[in-house]
């Protein structure tokens, strides 16, 4: 199976600070990256879709200036939560799409963000 | 807009009993359907993927059926074990490689 890593696995920060989450596809190239978030006891909701080298497409209700996505290479995408607030506390999961196998979706292990 | 619903939201069974988890979707134009397992505070583990042309898929004690016309899928877990305790999510993409729409999940507890 494909290996996807996320770093950090958990982070606690003060309100107003920015947090960067990295997602790497370790053994395959991902031309597309999906970023999801999951609030406690809720399901995953798509935040944005990014294609390598292009600007991300954000879902309705997701602020593009607050959640900055960079997909500069085929193996690395980053999500930066800018000026984080307690309501941004959530579980963030990346899902890189393997170009050679678009039927199967892979997920990172997730990053737990807690904003105090 | 595709909506995915999972019933029940939570399920508690004694060890050894069979589990039946339901997933329904509103738009039958799906490319495939996936079932995932999520342990508390963890990411997703893919369990089964059923293509739209298939009616079922099996892996060990797991069996998933798909009825596209009625917008339903069912995940059966035979002879449940305490280690099966987790949240089970179903999800559908609209097309290959497209974003997934997830159901709300079914939280399963298998009691020893």
mmCIF file of C-alpha atoms in Angstrom:
data_model
loop_
_atom_site.group_PDB
_atom_site.id
_atom_site.type_symbol
_atom_site.label_atom_id
_atom_site.label_comp_id
_atom_site.label_asym_id
_atom_site.label_seq_id
_atom_site.Cartn_x
_atom_site.Cartn_y
_atom_site.Cartn_z
ATOM 1 C CA UNK A 1 0.000 0.000 0.000
ATOM 2 C CA UNK A 2 0.987 3.630 -0.453
ATOM 3 C CA UNK A 3 2.642 5.458 2.431
ATOM 4 C CA UNK A 4 1.488 8.917 3.425
ATOM 5 C CA UNK A 5 2.954 10.885 6.316
ATOM 6 C CA UNK A 6 1.784 13.989 8.094
ATOM 7 C CA UNK A 7 3.785 16.209 10.377
ATOM 8 C CA UNK A 8 3.213 17.098 13.097
ATOM 9 C CA UNK A 9 0.829 14.437 14.377
ATOM 10 C CA UNK A 10 -0.439 16.854 17.001
ATOM 11 C CA UNK A 11 0.122 20.485 17.841
ATOM 12 C CA UNK A 12 -1.063 22.852 20.532
ATOM 13 C CA UNK A 13 -0.760 26.555 19.896
ATOM 14 C CA UNK A 14 -1.918 29.884 21.240
ATOM 15 C CA UNK A 15 -4.691 31.822 19.603
ATOM 16 C CA UNK A 16 -3.375 34.111 16.870
ATOM 17 C CA UNK A 17 -0.403 32.009 15.848
ATOM 18 C CA UNK A 18 0.031 30.197 12.548
ATOM 19 C CA UNK A 19 0.517 26.480 12.204
ATOM 20 C CA UNK A 20 1.925 24.604 9.226
ATOM 21 C CA UNK A 21 0.988 20.994 8.547
ATOM 22 C CA UNK A 22 3.001 18.938 6.092
ATOM 23 C CA UNK A 23 1.734 16.012 4.078
ATOM 24 C CA UNK A 24 4.111 13.778 2.158
ATOM 25 C CA UNK A 25 3.463 10.869 -0.159
ATOM 26 C CA UNK A 26 6.546 8.805 0.544
ATOM 27 C CA UNK A 27 6.486 6.268 -2.264
ATOM 28 C CA UNK A 28 4.346 7.748 -5.005
ATOM 29 C CA UNK A 29 3.669 10.975 -6.830
ATOM 30 C CA UNK A 30 0.477 12.869 -6.170
ATOM 31 C CA UNK A 31 -0.697 15.349 -8.740
ATOM 32 C CA UNK A 32 -3.779 16.124 -6.658
ATOM 33 C CA UNK A 33 -4.093 16.620 -2.923
ATOM 34 C CA UNK A 34 -7.285 16.773 -0.909
ATOM 35 C CA UNK A 35 -7.344 18.347 2.548
ATOM 36 C CA UNK A 36 -10.103 17.315 4.952
ATOM 37 C CA UNK A 37 -10.933 18.310 8.491
ATOM 38 C CA UNK A 38 -12.887 16.448 11.101
ATOM 39 C CA UNK A 39 -14.463 18.062 14.140
ATOM 40 C CA UNK A 40 -14.997 15.882 17.222
ATOM 41 C CA UNK A 41 -17.556 13.132 16.668
ATOM 42 C CA UNK A 42 -18.235 14.356 13.148
ATOM 43 C CA UNK A 43 -17.304 12.998 9.764
ATOM 44 C CA UNK A 44 -14.646 14.238 7.392
ATOM 45 C CA UNK A 45 -15.421 17.345 5.391
ATOM 46 C CA UNK A 46 -13.426 18.373 2.356
ATOM 47 C CA UNK A 47 -11.724 21.742 2.752
ATOM 48 C CA UNK A 48 -9.855 22.153 -0.505
ATOM 49 C CA UNK A 49 -8.385 20.449 -3.532
ATOM 50 C CA UNK A 50 -4.987 21.342 -4.903
ATOM 51 C CA UNK A 51 -3.145 20.333 -8.025
ATOM 52 C CA UNK A 52 0.614 20.435 -8.158
ATOM 53 C CA UNK A 53 1.793 23.830 -9.274
ATOM 54 C CA UNK A 54 -1.686 25.394 -9.258
ATOM 55 C CA UNK A 55 -3.792 27.348 -6.827
ATOM 56 C CA UNK A 56 -6.047 25.346 -4.569
ATOM 57 C CA UNK A 57 -9.814 25.185 -4.997
ATOM 58 C CA UNK A 58 -11.658 25.724 -1.735
ATOM 59 C CA UNK A 59 -15.022 24.338 -0.694
ATOM 60 C CA UNK A 60 -17.822 26.695 0.155
ATOM 61 C CA UNK A 61 -17.405 28.173 3.601
ATOM 62 C CA UNK A 62 -13.656 27.574 3.796
ATOM 63 C CA UNK A 63 -11.615 30.794 3.895
ATOM 64 C CA UNK A 64 -8.758 30.626 1.424
ATOM 65 C CA UNK A 65 -6.856 33.403 3.171
ATOM 66 C CA UNK A 66 -7.009 31.561 6.453
ATOM 67 C CA UNK A 67 -6.113 28.086 5.220
ATOM 68 C CA UNK A 68 -3.153 28.465 2.897
ATOM 69 C CA UNK A 69 -2.346 25.454 0.792
ATOM 70 C CA UNK A 70 0.888 24.942 -1.056
ATOM 71 C CA UNK A 71 1.393 22.011 -3.394
ATOM 72 C CA UNK A 72 4.799 22.822 -4.779
ATOM 73 C CA UNK A 73 5.929 19.287 -5.548
ATOM 74 C CA UNK A 74 4.440 15.919 -6.403
ATOM 75 C CA UNK A 75 5.309 14.514 -2.994
ATOM 76 C CA UNK A 76 4.705 17.412 -0.633
ATOM 77 C CA UNK A 77 1.750 19.608 0.208
ATOM 78 C CA UNK A 78 1.384 21.970 3.145
ATOM 79 C CA UNK A 79 -1.625 23.441 4.893
ATOM 80 C CA UNK A 80 -1.021 26.560 6.956
ATOM 81 C CA UNK A 81 -3.679 27.665 9.403
ATOM 82 C CA UNK A 82 -3.078 31.381 9.784
ATOM 83 C CA UNK A 83 -4.034 33.333 12.893
ATOM 84 C CA UNK A 84 -5.535 30.226 14.423
ATOM 85 C CA UNK A 85 -8.478 30.492 16.797
ATOM 86 C CA UNK A 86 -10.049 27.929 19.131
ATOM 87 C CA UNK A 87 -12.777 27.168 16.571
ATOM 88 C CA UNK A 88 -10.032 25.958 14.196
ATOM 89 C CA UNK A 89 -9.238 23.149 16.623
ATOM 90 C CA UNK A 90 -9.832 20.024 14.599
ATOM 91 C CA UNK A 91 -8.306 16.915 13.092
ATOM 92 C CA UNK A 92 -6.765 17.690 9.693
ATOM 93 C CA UNK A 93 -6.214 14.850 7.233
ATOM 94 C CA UNK A 94 -4.568 14.966 3.832
ATOM 95 C CA UNK A 95 -5.384 12.640 0.982
ATOM 96 C CA UNK A 96 -2.949 12.530 -1.930
ATOM 97 C CA UNK A 97 -4.266 11.129 -5.159
ATOM 98 C CA UNK A 98 -1.941 8.638 -6.775
ATOM 99 C CA UNK A 99 -1.693 9.467 -10.454
ATOM 100 C CA UNK A 100 -1.282 5.818 -11.447
ATOM 101 C CA UNK A 101 -4.291 4.644 -9.436
ATOM 102 C CA UNK A 102 -7.067 7.200 -9.180
ATOM 103 C CA UNK A 103 -9.599 4.595 -8.015
ATOM 104 C CA UNK A 104 -8.063 4.212 -4.594
ATOM 105 C CA UNK A 105 -7.777 7.058 -2.145
ATOM 106 C CA UNK A 106 -5.059 7.171 0.474
ATOM 107 C CA UNK A 107 -5.038 9.185 3.648
ATOM 108 C CA UNK A 108 -2.436 10.584 5.942
ATOM 109 C CA UNK A 109 -2.546 9.686 9.655
ATOM 110 C CA UNK A 110 -3.933 13.120 10.495
ATOM 111 C CA UNK A 111 -2.837 16.105 12.562
ATOM 112 C CA UNK A 112 -4.664 17.055 15.756
ATOM 113 C CA UNK A 113 -4.659 20.839 16.146
ATOM 114 C CA UNK A 114 -5.653 22.366 19.464
ATOM 115 C CA UNK A 115 -5.781 26.154 19.683
ATOM 116 C CA UNK A 116 -5.867 27.577 23.192
ATOM 117 C CA UNK B 1 -25.424 17.560 -4.241
ATOM 118 C CA UNK B 2 -24.477 14.092 -3.035
ATOM 119 C CA UNK B 3 -25.468 13.273 0.529
ATOM 120 C CA UNK B 4 -24.306 10.165 2.338
ATOM 121 C CA UNK B 5 -26.037 8.857 5.435
ATOM 122 C CA UNK B 6 -25.037 6.088 7.783
ATOM 123 C CA UNK B 7 -27.407 4.336 10.111
ATOM 124 C CA UNK B 8 -27.120 3.590 12.948
ATOM 125 C CA UNK B 9 -24.803 6.263 14.292
ATOM 126 C CA UNK B 10 -23.669 3.923 17.046
ATOM 127 C CA UNK B 11 -23.873 0.202 17.636
ATOM 128 C CA UNK B 12 -22.944 -1.972 20.593
ATOM 129 C CA UNK B 13 -22.878 -5.752 20.289
ATOM 130 C CA UNK B 14 -21.514 -8.700 22.269
ATOM 131 C CA UNK B 15 -18.453 -10.427 20.902
ATOM 132 C CA UNK B 16 -19.240 -13.041 18.259
ATOM 133 C CA UNK B 17 -22.322 -11.350 16.911
ATOM 134 C CA UNK B 18 -22.448 -10.306 13.268
ATOM 135 C CA UNK B 19 -22.389 -6.598 12.493
ATOM 136 C CA UNK B 20 -24.517 -4.924 9.835
ATOM 137 C CA UNK B 21 -23.674 -1.318 8.935
ATOM 138 C CA UNK B 22 -25.749 0.656 6.486
ATOM 139 C CA UNK B 23 -24.807 3.431 4.088
ATOM 140 C CA UNK B 24 -27.154 5.290 1.764
ATOM 141 C CA UNK B 25 -26.443 7.917 -0.860
ATOM 142 C CA UNK B 26 -28.761 10.253 -2.733
ATOM 143 C CA UNK B 27 -27.100 10.397 -6.157
ATOM 144 C CA UNK B 28 -26.737 6.960 -7.742
ATOM 145 C CA UNK B 29 -24.188 8.220 -10.281
ATOM 146 C CA UNK B 30 -21.252 7.021 -8.231
ATOM 147 C CA UNK B 31 -17.960 5.736 -9.572
ATOM 148 C CA UNK B 32 -17.279 3.483 -6.619
ATOM 149 C CA UNK B 33 -17.902 3.239 -2.911
ATOM 150 C CA UNK B 34 -15.346 2.777 -0.170
ATOM 151 C CA UNK B 35 -15.600 1.629 3.402
ATOM 152 C CA UNK B 36 -13.051 2.894 5.896
ATOM 153 C CA UNK B 37 -12.213 2.208 9.489
ATOM 154 C CA UNK B 38 -11.102 4.954 11.856
ATOM 155 C CA UNK B 39 -9.744 4.331 15.325
ATOM 156 C CA UNK B 40 -10.027 7.173 17.869
ATOM 157 C CA UNK B 41 -7.616 9.994 17.068
ATOM 158 C CA UNK B 42 -6.239 8.180 14.052
ATOM 159 C CA UNK B 43 -6.428 8.443 10.294
ATOM 160 C CA UNK B 44 -8.443 6.253 7.955
ATOM 161 C CA UNK B 45 -7.765 2.680 6.960
ATOM 162 C CA UNK B 46 -9.317 1.538 3.709
ATOM 163 C CA UNK B 47 -11.308 -1.684 4.159
ATOM 164 C CA UNK B 48 -13.108 -2.354 0.913
ATOM 165 C CA UNK B 49 -13.649 -0.625 -2.406
ATOM 166 C CA UNK B 50 -16.603 -1.604 -4.583
ATOM 167 C CA UNK B 51 -16.674 -0.455 -8.173
ATOM 168 C CA UNK B 52 -19.998 0.813 -9.490
ATOM 169 C CA UNK B 53 -20.265 -2.256 -11.734
ATOM 170 C CA UNK B 54 -19.850 -4.658 -8.806
ATOM 171 C CA UNK B 55 -22.503 -5.868 -6.405
ATOM 172 C CA UNK B 56 -20.238 -6.974 -3.605
ATOM 173 C CA UNK B 57 -16.682 -7.229 -2.389
ATOM 174 C CA UNK B 58 -15.240 -9.516 0.265
ATOM 175 C CA UNK B 59 -12.135 -9.468 2.414
ATOM 176 C CA UNK B 60 -11.822 -11.966 5.231
ATOM 177 C CA UNK B 61 -14.671 -11.436 7.691
ATOM 178 C CA UNK B 62 -15.794 -8.337 5.818
ATOM 179 C CA UNK B 63 -18.344 -8.288 3.051
ATOM 180 C CA UNK B 64 -19.737 -5.163 1.424
ATOM 181 C CA UNK B 65 -22.687 -5.072 -0.925
ATOM 182 C CA UNK B 66 -23.694 -2.312 -3.291
ATOM 183 C CA UNK B 67 -27.095 -1.579 -4.792
ATOM 184 C CA UNK B 68 -26.581 1.503 -6.917
ATOM 185 C CA UNK B 69 -30.152 1.814 -8.097
ATOM 186 C CA UNK B 70 -31.478 2.052 -4.569
ATOM 187 C CA UNK B 71 -28.505 4.082 -3.333
ATOM 188 C CA UNK B 72 -27.414 1.648 -0.655
ATOM 189 C CA UNK B 73 -24.400 -0.224 0.553
ATOM 190 C CA UNK B 74 -24.126 -2.565 3.506
ATOM 191 C CA UNK B 75 -20.996 -3.640 5.331
ATOM 192 C CA UNK B 76 -21.207 -7.001 7.076
ATOM 193 C CA UNK B 77 -18.628 -8.007 9.655
ATOM 194 C CA UNK B 78 -18.901 -11.637 10.655
ATOM 195 C CA UNK B 79 -18.158 -12.975 14.135
ATOM 196 C CA UNK B 80 -17.267 -9.608 15.617
ATOM 197 C CA UNK B 81 -14.284 -9.225 17.926
ATOM 198 C CA UNK B 82 -13.392 -6.505 20.454
ATOM 199 C CA UNK B 83 -10.677 -5.397 18.046
ATOM 200 C CA UNK B 84 -13.396 -4.462 15.558
ATOM 201 C CA UNK B 85 -14.427 -1.605 17.833
ATOM 202 C CA UNK B 86 -13.932 1.572 15.805
ATOM 203 C CA UNK B 87 -15.831 4.051 13.666
ATOM 204 C CA UNK B 88 -16.721 2.848 10.197
ATOM 205 C CA UNK B 89 -17.154 5.371 7.410
ATOM 206 C CA UNK B 90 -18.480 4.961 3.905
ATOM 207 C CA UNK B 91 -17.600 7.419 1.167
ATOM 208 C CA UNK B 92 -18.319 7.966 -2.507
ATOM 209 C CA UNK B 93 -16.578 10.010 -5.191
ATOM 210 C CA UNK B 94 -18.524 11.391 -8.105
ATOM 211 C CA UNK B 95 -15.895 10.290 -10.577
ATOM 212 C CA UNK B 96 -12.455 8.732 -10.580
ATOM 213 C CA UNK B 97 -10.073 10.740 -8.505
ATOM 214 C CA UNK B 98 -12.739 13.131 -7.406
ATOM 215 C CA UNK B 99 -13.309 14.366 -3.893
ATOM 216 C CA UNK B 100 -15.018 12.017 -1.477
ATOM 217 C CA UNK B 101 -18.304 12.645 0.238
ATOM 218 C CA UNK B 102 -18.343 10.860 3.585
ATOM 219 C CA UNK B 103 -21.171 9.539 5.650
ATOM 220 C CA UNK B 104 -21.372 10.484 9.289
ATOM 221 C CA UNK B 105 -19.956 7.157 10.384
ATOM 222 C CA UNK B 106 -21.142 4.342 12.620
ATOM 223 C CA UNK B 107 -19.365 4.009 15.955
ATOM 224 C CA UNK B 108 -19.079 0.322 16.821
ATOM 225 C CA UNK B 109 -18.354 -1.169 20.218
ATOM 226 C CA UNK B 110 -17.865 -4.910 20.503
ATOM 227 C CA UNK B 111 -18.072 -6.013 24.120
ATOM 228 C CA UNK B 112 -16.014 -8.997 25.281
#
